[in-house]
Coordinates of C-alpha atoms in Angstrom, one line a residue:
X42 CA 131.3 140.8 147.2
X43 CA 132.0 138.2 144.5
X44 CA 133.7 137.3 141.2
X45 CA 131.7 135.4 138.7
X46 CA 133.8 133.4 136.2
X47 CA 133.3 133.9 132.5
X48 CA 130.6 131.8 130.9
X49 CA 133.0 129.7 128.9
X50 CA 135.0 128.9 132.1
X51 CA 131.8 127.8 133.9
X52 CA 130.6 125.7 130.9
X53 CA 134.1 124.1 130.6
X54 CA 134.0 123.0 134.3
X55 CA 130.4 121.8 133.9
X56 CA 131.4 119.6 131.0
X57 CA 134.3 118.2 133.0
X58 CA 132.2 117.1 136.0
X59 CA 130.2 113.9 136.0
X60 CA 126.4 114.4 135.7
X61 CA 125.4 113.7 139.3
X62 CA 122.7 115.1 141.6
X63 CA 123.8 117.7 144.1
X64 CA 125.8 120.0 141.8
X65 CA 125.1 123.7 142.2
X66 CA 123.8 125.4 139.1
X67 CA 126.7 126.9 137.0
X68 CA 125.0 130.3 136.8
X69 CA 125.4 130.5 140.6
X70 CA 129.1 129.6 140.5
X71 CA 131.2 132.5 142.0
X72 CA 134.2 133.2 144.2
X73 CA 133.2 135.0 147.4
X74 CA 135.5 137.8 148.4
X75 CA 133.5 139.0 151.5
X76 CA 130.4 137.5 153.0
X77 CA 128.2 139.9 154.9
X78 CA 125.3 137.7 156.0
X79 CA 122.0 139.4 156.6
X80 CA 122.1 143.1 155.7
X81 CA 119.0 145.3 155.7
X82 CA 118.2 147.1 152.4
X83 CA 119.6 150.4 153.6
X84 CA 122.8 148.5 154.6
X85 CA 123.4 147.4 151.1
X86 CA 123.4 151.0 149.9
X87 CA 125.9 151.8 152.6
X88 CA 128.1 148.8 151.7
X89 CA 128.0 149.9 148.0
X90 CA 129.1 153.4 149.1
X91 CA 132.0 151.9 151.1
X92 CA 133.0 149.7 148.1
X93 CA 133.0 152.7 145.8
X94 CA 136.1 153.9 147.7
X95 CA 138.1 150.6 147.3
X96 CA 140.6 151.0 144.5
X97 CA 140.2 148.4 141.8
X98 CA 143.1 145.8 141.6
X99 CA 143.8 146.3 137.9
X100 CA 143.8 143.5 135.4
X101 CA 143.5 140.0 136.9
X102 CA 143.3 136.8 135.0
X103 CA 142.1 133.6 136.7
X104 CA 141.3 130.0 135.9
X105 CA 139.6 127.3 137.8
X106 CA 142.1 124.6 138.7
X107 CA 142.2 121.7 141.1
X108 CA 139.8 121.2 143.9
X109 CA 139.1 120.0 147.3
X110 CA 136.5 119.7 150.0
X111 CA 135.3 121.3 153.2
X112 CA 133.5 118.4 154.9
X113 CA 130.8 117.4 152.3
X114 CA 131.3 120.6 150.2
X115 CA 133.3 120.1 147.0
X116 CA 135.0 123.1 145.4
X117 CA 137.2 124.1 142.5
X118 CA 140.3 126.0 143.3
X119 CA 141.8 129.0 141.5
X120 CA 145.1 129.6 139.6
X121 CA 146.4 132.7 137.9
X122 CA 146.6 136.1 139.5
X123 CA 145.5 134.8 142.9
X124 CA 147.8 137.1 144.9
X125 CA 146.4 140.4 143.5
X126 CA 142.9 138.9 144.1
X127 CA 143.8 138.1 147.7
X128 CA 145.2 141.7 148.2
X129 CA 142.0 143.2 146.7
X130 CA 139.9 140.9 149.0
X131 CA 141.8 142.2 152.0
X132 CA 141.2 145.8 150.9
X133 CA 137.4 145.0 150.5
X134 CA 137.3 143.3 153.9
X135 CA 139.2 146.1 155.7
X136 CA 136.9 148.7 154.2
X137 CA 133.7 146.9 155.1
X138 CA 134.9 146.1 158.7
X139 CA 136.0 149.7 159.1
X140 CA 132.5 150.8 158.2
X141 CA 131.0 148.6 160.8
X142 CA 130.0 145.5 158.8
X143 CA 130.5 142.1 160.3
X144 CA 132.5 140.3 157.6
X145 CA 133.3 136.6 157.9
X146 CA 136.7 136.5 159.5
X147 CA 137.9 133.1 158.4
X148 CA 141.1 133.0 156.4
X149 CA 140.5 133.5 152.7
X150 CA 140.7 130.3 150.7
X151 CA 139.6 131.3 147.2
X152 CA 137.3 128.7 145.7
X153 CA 134.1 128.0 143.8
X154 CA 131.6 125.7 145.4
X155 CA 130.3 123.1 143.0
X156 CA 128.4 120.8 145.3
X157 CA 127.2 120.7 148.9
X158 CA 127.0 116.9 148.7
X159 CA 130.2 114.8 148.6
X160 CA 130.6 112.6 145.5
X161 CA 133.8 110.7 144.9
X162 CA 133.5 111.1 141.1
X163 CA 133.2 114.9 141.4
X164 CA 136.1 115.0 143.8
X165 CA 138.3 113.0 141.4
X166 CA 137.3 115.1 138.4
X167 CA 138.2 118.3 140.3
X168 CA 141.6 116.9 141.5
X169 CA 143.2 117.1 138.1
X170 CA 141.1 119.9 136.6
X171 CA 142.6 122.8 134.8
X172 CA 140.1 125.1 133.1
X173 CA 140.6 128.0 130.6
X174 CA 141.8 131.4 131.8
X175 CA 139.5 134.4 131.8
X176 CA 140.0 138.1 132.5
X177 CA 138.2 139.3 135.6
X178 CA 136.2 142.3 134.3
X179 CA 134.2 143.2 137.4
X180 CA 133.4 142.5 141.0
X181 CA 129.8 142.4 142.1
X182 CA 127.9 143.0 145.3
X183 CA 125.5 140.1 145.4
X184 CA 122.3 139.4 147.4
X185 CA 121.0 135.9 148.0
X186 CA 117.3 135.6 148.2
X187 CA 115.5 132.3 148.3
X188 CA 118.5 130.5 146.9
X189 CA 118.9 132.9 143.9
X190 CA 121.8 135.4 143.5
X191 CA 121.0 139.0 142.5
X192 CA 123.8 141.3 141.4
X193 CA 123.0 144.6 143.2
X194 CA 126.0 146.6 141.9
X195 CA 129.2 145.9 140.0
X196 CA 132.6 147.6 139.8
X197 CA 135.1 147.3 137.0
X198 CA 138.3 145.4 137.8
X199 CA 140.4 148.3 136.5
X200 CA 143.1 148.6 133.9
X201 CA 146.9 148.4 134.0
X202 CA 147.0 152.2 134.0
X203 CA 145.0 152.2 137.2
X204 CA 147.5 150.3 139.2

């Protein structure tokens, strides 16, 4: 389950980063809410059914801001409505675990991976970065195949009335 930033937010970040090798492609940039690992085809339908029952969080606005690293991995951080995103992520995780899925149990540190190769210039660019805000309109169930991401299903973020 993931959130994909709006195109203008991705392009803004791309323009802010130095042109170096090793950056992941902006169309792949996303914030992972729950990582399931290998799931057979019938399992994705089951996961989608479980996610159908998770109430949407309502309107959330995010922006990419700051950054950091996990070893050699460089990432952009998040600002904005991070608390409701974290609460929604916990609802998603709990629902999937309750349905028998093995969800990555590490603490949630919302981020967007921009490179798997450390580069000091990229790290410095991310440190002071503050991108434009965007409204989260949907959450997507994503499958990774041969390094490409495919949106299998999406759910609307919800409205203020749905909270």
